[in-house]
């Protein structure tokens, strides 16, 4: 069983976001593996431990993403690949993944349902389309039976059970697995595991960003007496504009 897990390198979800010169101010920001990617990685390691095989992690990013890659190796991945490029948009990232994976014979390609920085939720679908293989998201359960995978996912108004042959792509979310915390032995072993750096393929960018700004600060909270229903409705209509 050969599994490729694609991980993003994102600001810690507790980080206070600031912008400077129309880009993220990274001073004092701690970066982590994308939370949804962490679920994908954890499930991949579980499948490897049960079925045998290998787990490769792939990240599209510059050298400063390597601490997150090493953490993924410490969690249980066998080797890693870093595509040496800034992840400019979803199509760019997807094409880098496809260029690397197309001739490697992976049985499944797992990643988070979306990254927690831009939240596009597009990469898994693009990878599947570009490779001509099924893509399932959001995958909440994944079981392997021979050359077939059974997945459980959320759909509008309910849940769906999907059975798919390999290879396939899945965008994962909880509760597909529990996050794994690397132990000391894993951290030490990660230092010796191979990390290959690959130059990117050329891709015409289709996305540009005009500006970044923080949301408006929350206004003062207005308290309305329980019996003043007309006043509450008026505030919701005229001030909050949600009715």
Short mmCIF file of C-alpha atoms in Angstrom, two decimals:
data_model
loop_
_atom_site.label_atom_id
_atom_site.label_comp_id
_atom_site.label_asym_id
_atom_site.label_seq_id
_atom_site.Cartn_x
_atom_site.Cartn_y
_atom_site.Cartn_z
CA UNK A 1 0.00 0.00 0.00
CA UNK A 2 1.55 3.27 -1.17
CA UNK A 3 -0.03 6.38 0.31
CA UNK A 4 0.74 10.01 -0.50
CA UNK A 5 -0.32 12.58 2.09
CA UNK A 6 -0.27 16.22 1.02
CA UNK A 7 0.19 18.69 3.87
CA UNK A 8 -0.02 22.45 4.10
CA UNK A 9 2.01 24.73 6.36
CA UNK A 10 -0.35 27.21 8.02
CA UNK A 11 -0.33 29.65 10.94
CA UNK A 12 -1.30 28.10 14.28
CA UNK A 13 -5.04 28.49 14.74
CA UNK A 14 -4.42 30.45 17.96
CA UNK A 15 -2.24 33.01 16.13
CA UNK A 16 -3.29 36.65 16.15
CA UNK A 17 -3.20 37.52 12.47
CA UNK A 18 -1.60 40.78 11.32
CA UNK A 19 -0.84 42.18 7.88
CA UNK A 20 2.09 44.32 6.78
CA UNK A 21 2.91 45.54 3.26
CA UNK A 22 -0.28 43.85 2.03
CA UNK A 23 0.79 40.36 3.14
CA UNK A 24 0.77 38.23 6.27
CA UNK A 25 3.14 39.51 8.92
CA UNK A 26 4.93 36.33 9.96
CA UNK A 27 6.84 37.90 12.86
CA UNK A 28 6.09 35.84 15.97
CA UNK A 29 3.81 33.47 14.04
CA UNK A 30 4.15 29.74 14.71
CA UNK A 31 3.38 27.53 11.71
CA UNK A 32 1.87 24.05 11.94
CA UNK A 33 0.61 21.24 9.74
CA UNK A 34 -2.87 22.14 8.54
CA UNK A 35 -5.35 20.68 11.06
CA UNK A 36 -7.35 18.79 8.43
CA UNK A 37 -4.11 17.50 6.87
CA UNK A 38 -3.18 16.18 10.32
CA UNK A 39 -6.29 13.98 10.26
CA UNK A 40 -5.33 12.66 6.81
CA UNK A 41 -1.80 11.91 7.99
CA UNK A 42 -3.02 10.12 11.11
CA UNK A 43 -5.35 7.88 9.08
CA UNK A 44 -2.61 7.13 6.55
CA UNK A 45 -0.26 6.00 9.33
CA UNK A 46 -3.00 3.79 10.80
CA UNK A 47 -3.63 2.17 7.42
CA UNK A 48 0.11 1.59 6.90
CA UNK A 49 0.42 -0.02 10.32
CA UNK A 50 -2.50 -2.35 9.57
CA UNK A 51 -1.99 -3.10 5.86
CA UNK A 52 1.75 -2.57 5.47
CA UNK A 53 3.31 -0.31 2.87
CA UNK A 54 4.61 3.23 3.01
CA UNK A 55 3.49 6.80 3.59
CA UNK A 56 5.07 9.71 1.71
CA UNK A 57 4.30 13.30 2.71
CA UNK A 58 4.37 16.10 0.17
CA UNK A 59 4.38 19.84 0.77
CA UNK A 60 4.43 22.67 -1.73
CA UNK A 61 6.46 25.34 0.04
CA UNK A 62 9.80 26.97 0.62
CA UNK A 63 12.53 25.85 3.03
CA UNK A 64 10.77 27.39 6.04
CA UNK A 65 8.09 24.67 5.85
CA UNK A 66 10.56 21.89 6.67
CA UNK A 67 9.87 21.86 10.44
CA UNK A 68 6.27 20.87 9.65
CA UNK A 69 7.49 18.24 7.21
CA UNK A 70 9.85 16.80 9.83
CA UNK A 71 6.96 16.66 12.29
CA UNK A 72 4.98 14.62 9.76
CA UNK A 73 7.94 12.24 9.47
CA UNK A 74 8.07 12.01 13.27
CA UNK A 75 4.38 11.11 13.37
CA UNK A 76 5.00 8.10 11.13
CA UNK A 77 5.55 9.00 7.48
CA UNK A 78 8.45 7.16 5.84
CA UNK A 79 9.78 9.84 3.53
CA UNK A 80 8.96 13.33 2.34
CA UNK A 81 9.01 15.57 -0.70
CA UNK A 82 9.05 19.36 -0.74
CA UNK A 83 8.15 21.11 -3.97
CA UNK A 84 10.34 24.19 -3.78
CA UNK A 85 7.77 26.90 -4.49
CA UNK A 86 5.42 29.34 -2.81
CA UNK A 87 1.89 27.86 -2.96
CA UNK A 88 0.27 30.71 -4.89
CA UNK A 89 -3.17 29.20 -5.52
CA UNK A 90 -5.08 25.91 -5.57
CA UNK A 91 -4.44 25.09 -9.23
CA UNK A 92 -0.72 25.73 -8.85
CA UNK A 93 -0.55 23.41 -5.83
CA UNK A 94 -2.68 20.72 -7.49
CA UNK A 95 -0.50 20.68 -10.63
CA UNK A 96 2.66 20.31 -8.52
CA UNK A 97 1.11 17.35 -6.70
CA UNK A 98 0.00 15.73 -9.97
CA UNK A 99 3.39 16.21 -11.64
CA UNK A 100 5.08 14.41 -8.76
CA UNK A 101 2.49 11.68 -8.19
CA UNK A 102 1.46 10.75 -11.74
CA UNK A 103 4.03 7.99 -12.25
CA UNK A 104 4.68 6.91 -8.66
CA UNK A 105 1.93 4.30 -8.37
CA UNK A 106 0.25 5.63 -5.21
CA UNK A 107 -2.84 3.68 -4.14
CA UNK A 108 -4.38 6.71 -2.49
CA UNK A 109 -3.68 10.42 -2.14
CA UNK A 110 -4.95 11.90 1.11
CA UNK A 111 -5.08 15.51 2.26
CA UNK A 112 -7.25 17.74 4.39
CA UNK A 113 -10.60 18.85 3.04
CA UNK A 114 -9.18 22.39 3.00
CA UNK A 115 -6.29 24.38 4.40
CA UNK A 116 -7.03 26.59 7.39
CA UNK A 117 -5.46 29.70 5.87
CA UNK A 118 -7.27 30.22 2.54
CA UNK A 119 -9.99 27.56 3.05
CA UNK A 120 -10.48 27.05 -0.69
CA UNK A 121 -11.28 23.32 -0.45
CA UNK A 122 -10.33 22.86 -4.12
CA UNK A 123 -7.03 20.98 -4.26
CA UNK A 124 -8.34 17.42 -3.77
CA UNK A 125 -10.93 17.84 -6.51
CA UNK A 126 -8.41 19.38 -8.90
CA UNK A 127 -5.89 16.60 -8.28
CA UNK A 128 -8.52 13.95 -8.95
CA UNK A 129 -9.66 15.66 -12.14
CA UNK A 130 -6.14 16.22 -13.47
CA UNK A 131 -5.16 12.61 -12.76
CA UNK A 132 -8.44 11.15 -14.01
CA UNK A 133 -9.20 9.33 -10.73
CA UNK A 134 -12.07 9.64 -8.22
CA UNK A 135 -11.97 12.35 -5.56
CA UNK A 136 -14.11 12.12 -2.42
CA UNK A 137 -14.61 14.84 0.17
CA UNK A 138 -15.19 15.45 2.97
CA UNK A 139 -14.11 11.96 4.00
CA UNK A 140 -14.99 11.24 7.62
CA UNK A 141 -14.25 7.51 7.64
CA UNK A 142 -11.93 5.42 5.48
CA UNK A 143 -11.58 1.66 5.51
CA UNK A 144 -9.55 -0.51 3.13
CA UNK A 145 -10.74 -3.90 1.89
CA UNK A 146 -8.27 -5.35 -0.61
CA UNK A 147 -8.14 -3.06 -3.63
CA UNK A 148 -11.30 -1.23 -2.58
CA UNK A 149 -11.82 1.63 -0.15
CA UNK A 150 -15.03 2.41 1.70
CA UNK A 151 -15.55 6.01 2.73
CA UNK A 152 -18.18 7.85 4.72
CA UNK A 153 -18.80 11.50 3.97
CA UNK A 154 -21.18 14.31 4.78
CA UNK A 155 -23.57 15.59 2.15
CA UNK A 156 -26.23 18.26 2.41
CA UNK A 157 -28.96 16.93 4.65
CA UNK A 158 -27.31 13.63 5.50
CA UNK A 159 -24.44 11.19 5.07
CA UNK A 160 -23.24 9.03 2.20
CA UNK A 161 -21.37 5.73 2.02
CA UNK A 162 -18.99 5.54 -0.95
CA UNK A 163 -17.10 2.52 -2.29
CA UNK A 164 -14.25 3.25 -4.68
CA UNK A 165 -11.43 1.37 -6.36
CA UNK A 166 -7.83 2.48 -6.08
CA UNK A 167 -6.24 4.84 -6.84
CA UNK A 168 -8.31 7.73 -5.54
CA UNK A 169 -8.03 11.10 -3.80
CA UNK A 170 -9.72 11.98 -0.50
CA UNK A 171 -10.10 15.28 1.32
CA UNK A 172 -10.28 14.33 4.99
CA UNK A 173 -11.78 15.75 8.16
CA UNK A 174 -12.55 14.58 11.67
CA UNK A 175 -13.49 11.99 12.88
CA UNK A 176 -11.53 9.97 10.29
CA UNK A 177 -8.74 9.56 12.88
CA UNK A 178 -7.35 11.13 16.02
CA UNK A 179 -4.40 13.47 15.76
CA UNK A 180 -1.10 11.79 16.57
CA UNK A 181 1.55 13.45 18.73
CA UNK A 182 5.12 12.47 17.82
CA UNK A 183 7.07 10.75 20.58
CA UNK A 184 10.78 11.20 21.25
CA UNK A 185 11.74 8.10 19.26
CA UNK A 186 9.76 9.37 16.28
CA UNK A 187 11.39 12.80 16.51
CA UNK A 188 14.86 11.27 16.56
CA UNK A 189 14.08 8.93 13.64
CA UNK A 190 12.62 11.80 11.60
CA UNK A 191 16.03 13.44 11.41
CA UNK A 192 17.35 10.50 9.38
CA UNK A 193 14.37 10.01 7.07
CA UNK A 194 14.79 11.21 3.48
CA UNK A 195 13.41 14.61 2.45
CA UNK A 196 13.64 15.21 -1.29
CA UNK A 197 13.48 18.74 -2.68
CA UNK A 198 11.96 19.00 -6.16
CA UNK A 199 11.83 22.10 -8.35
CA UNK A 200 8.31 23.09 -9.45
CA UNK A 201 6.80 22.81 -12.90
CA UNK A 202 5.73 26.02 -14.59
CA UNK A 203 2.07 26.90 -14.08
CA UNK A 204 0.33 30.05 -15.23
CA UNK A 205 -1.18 31.71 -12.18
CA UNK A 206 -4.95 32.24 -12.39
CA UNK A 207 -5.39 33.96 -9.03
CA UNK A 208 -4.18 37.35 -7.89
CA UNK A 209 -4.77 39.09 -4.58
CA UNK A 210 -5.55 42.81 -4.49
CA UNK A 211 -5.42 43.34 -0.75
CA UNK A 212 -5.63 41.71 2.66
CA UNK A 213 -7.47 43.20 5.62
CA UNK A 214 -8.83 42.12 8.97
CA UNK A 215 -12.59 41.87 9.55
CA UNK A 216 -14.26 44.86 11.17
CA UNK A 217 -14.14 44.82 14.94
CA UNK A 218 -17.27 43.66 16.72
CA UNK A 219 -19.56 46.41 17.91
CA UNK A 220 -20.95 46.86 21.40
CA UNK A 221 -23.35 44.21 22.62
CA UNK A 222 -26.92 45.48 23.09
CA UNK A 223 -29.03 43.86 25.79
CA UNK A 224 -32.76 43.57 25.14
CA UNK A 225 -35.27 42.65 27.82
CA UNK A 226 -36.89 39.28 27.27
CA UNK A 227 -40.33 40.85 26.85
CA UNK A 228 -39.29 43.45 24.24
CA UNK A 229 -39.77 41.31 21.14
CA UNK A 230 -40.62 44.25 18.85
CA UNK A 231 -37.43 46.06 19.85
CA UNK A 232 -35.37 42.90 19.19
CA UNK A 233 -36.91 42.40 15.75
CA UNK A 234 -36.32 46.06 14.92
CA UNK A 235 -32.63 45.82 15.86
CA UNK A 236 -32.19 42.63 13.81
CA UNK A 237 -33.82 44.24 10.77
CA UNK A 238 -32.42 47.77 10.88
CA UNK A 239 -29.02 47.44 12.54
CA UNK A 240 -27.83 43.84 12.18
CA UNK A 241 -29.65 43.51 8.83
CA UNK A 242 -30.07 39.77 9.21
CA UNK A 243 -33.83 39.71 8.70
#
